Amino acid sequence: MKINTRIPALANPRNYNELVFVAENYVNRAVCRRAAALERRENRKKGNSNNGR
């Protein structure tokens, strides 16, 4: 199981910090992608062509 491989990492503070850092980067990237997708969708609804076409 994947859970068993993560328990020793959580027990070690250095590895825990790395996991938190990776998780924050992943969340930030996901939020940025979601915001960009929402913006494109709104622009499409309005009929704006901000992409230079």
C-alpha atoms as a PDB file:
ATOM      1  CA  MET A   1       0.000   0.000   0.000  1.00  0.00           C
ATOM      2  CA  LYS A   2       1.109   3.546  -0.673  1.00  0.00           C
ATOM      3  CA  ILE A   3       0.166   4.636   2.853  1.00  0.00           C
ATOM      4  CA  ASN A   4       2.828   2.379   4.372  1.00  0.00           C
ATOM      5  CA  THR A   5       5.579   4.010   2.300  1.00  0.00           C
ATOM      6  CA  ARG A   6       4.605   7.498   3.479  1.00  0.00           C
ATOM      7  CA  ILE A   7       4.496   6.840   7.222  1.00  0.00           C
ATOM      8  CA  PRO A   8       8.316   6.861   7.743  1.00  0.00           C
ATOM      9  CA  ALA A   9       8.517  10.079   5.710  1.00  0.00           C
ATOM     10  CA  LEU A  10       5.925  11.696   7.972  1.00  0.00           C
ATOM     11  CA  ALA A  11       7.850  10.578  11.063  1.00  0.00           C
ATOM     12  CA  ASN A  12      10.982  12.403   9.867  1.00  0.00           C
ATOM     13  CA  PRO A  13      10.579  16.216  10.067  1.00  0.00           C
ATOM     14  CA  ARG A  14      12.907  16.875   7.129  1.00  0.00           C
ATOM     15  CA  ASN A  15      10.978  14.564   4.832  1.00  0.00           C
ATOM     16  CA  TYR A  16       7.717  15.963   6.176  1.00  0.00           C
ATOM     17  CA  ASN A  17       8.793  19.479   5.205  1.00  0.00           C
ATOM     18  CA  GLU A  18       9.632  18.275   1.719  1.00  0.00           C
ATOM     19  CA  LEU A  19       6.248  16.597   1.414  1.00  0.00           C
ATOM     20  CA  VAL A  20       4.482  19.773   2.540  1.00  0.00           C
ATOM     21  CA  PHE A  21       6.512  21.823   0.046  1.00  0.00           C
ATOM     22  CA  VAL A  22       5.648  19.455  -2.790  1.00  0.00           C
ATOM     23  CA  ALA A  23       1.984  19.430  -1.764  1.00  0.00           C
ATOM     24  CA  GLU A  24       1.854  23.250  -1.672  1.00  0.00           C
ATOM     25  CA  ASN A  25       3.415  23.477  -5.130  1.00  0.00           C
ATOM     26  CA  TYR A  26       0.915  20.949  -6.473  1.00  0.00           C
ATOM     27  CA  VAL A  27      -2.041  22.824  -4.957  1.00  0.00           C
ATOM     28  CA  ASN A  28      -0.801  26.190  -6.213  1.00  0.00           C
ATOM     29  CA  ARG A  29      -0.338  24.807  -9.716  1.00  0.00           C
ATOM     30  CA  ALA A  30      -3.792  23.215  -9.666  1.00  0.00           C
ATOM     31  CA  VAL A  31      -5.411  26.447  -8.454  1.00  0.00           C
ATOM     32  CA  CYS A  32      -3.643  28.481 -11.148  1.00  0.00           C
ATOM     33  CA  ARG A  33      -4.723  26.047 -13.851  1.00  0.00           C
ATOM     34  CA  ARG A  34      -8.303  26.094 -12.602  1.00  0.00           C
ATOM     35  CA  ALA A  35      -8.340  29.911 -12.512  1.00  0.00           C
ATOM     36  CA  ALA A  36      -6.933  30.094 -16.048  1.00  0.00           C
ATOM     37  CA  ALA A  37      -9.534  27.622 -17.310  1.00  0.00           C
ATOM     38  CA  LEU A  38     -12.321  29.607 -15.665  1.00  0.00           C
ATOM     39  CA  GLU A  39     -11.025  32.817 -17.235  1.00  0.00           C
ATOM     40  CA  ARG A  40     -10.930  31.220 -20.694  1.00  0.00           C
ATOM     41  CA  ARG A  41     -14.466  29.913 -20.219  1.00  0.00           C
ATOM     42  CA  GLU A  42     -15.746  33.360 -19.204  1.00  0.00           C
ATOM     43  CA  ASN A  43     -14.002  34.978 -22.168  1.00  0.00           C
ATOM     44  CA  ARG A  44     -15.581  32.435 -24.490  1.00  0.00           C
ATOM     45  CA  LYS A  45     -19.033  33.177 -23.047  1.00  0.00           C
ATOM     46  CA  LYS A  46     -18.546  36.925 -23.524  1.00  0.00           C
ATOM     47  CA  GLY A  47     -17.297  36.424 -27.059  1.00  0.00           C
ATOM     48  CA  ASN A  48     -13.986  38.127 -26.304  1.00  0.00           C
ATOM     49  CA  SER A  49     -11.025  36.911 -28.322  1.00  0.00           C
ATOM     50  CA  ASN A  50      -8.052  37.916 -26.211  1.00  0.00           C
ATOM     51  CA  ASN A  51      -5.830  35.270 -27.780  1.00  0.00           C
ATOM     52  CA  GLY A  52      -5.050  37.417 -30.837  1.00  0.00           C
ATOM     53  CA  ARG A  53      -7.140  35.564 -33.419  1.00  0.00           C
END
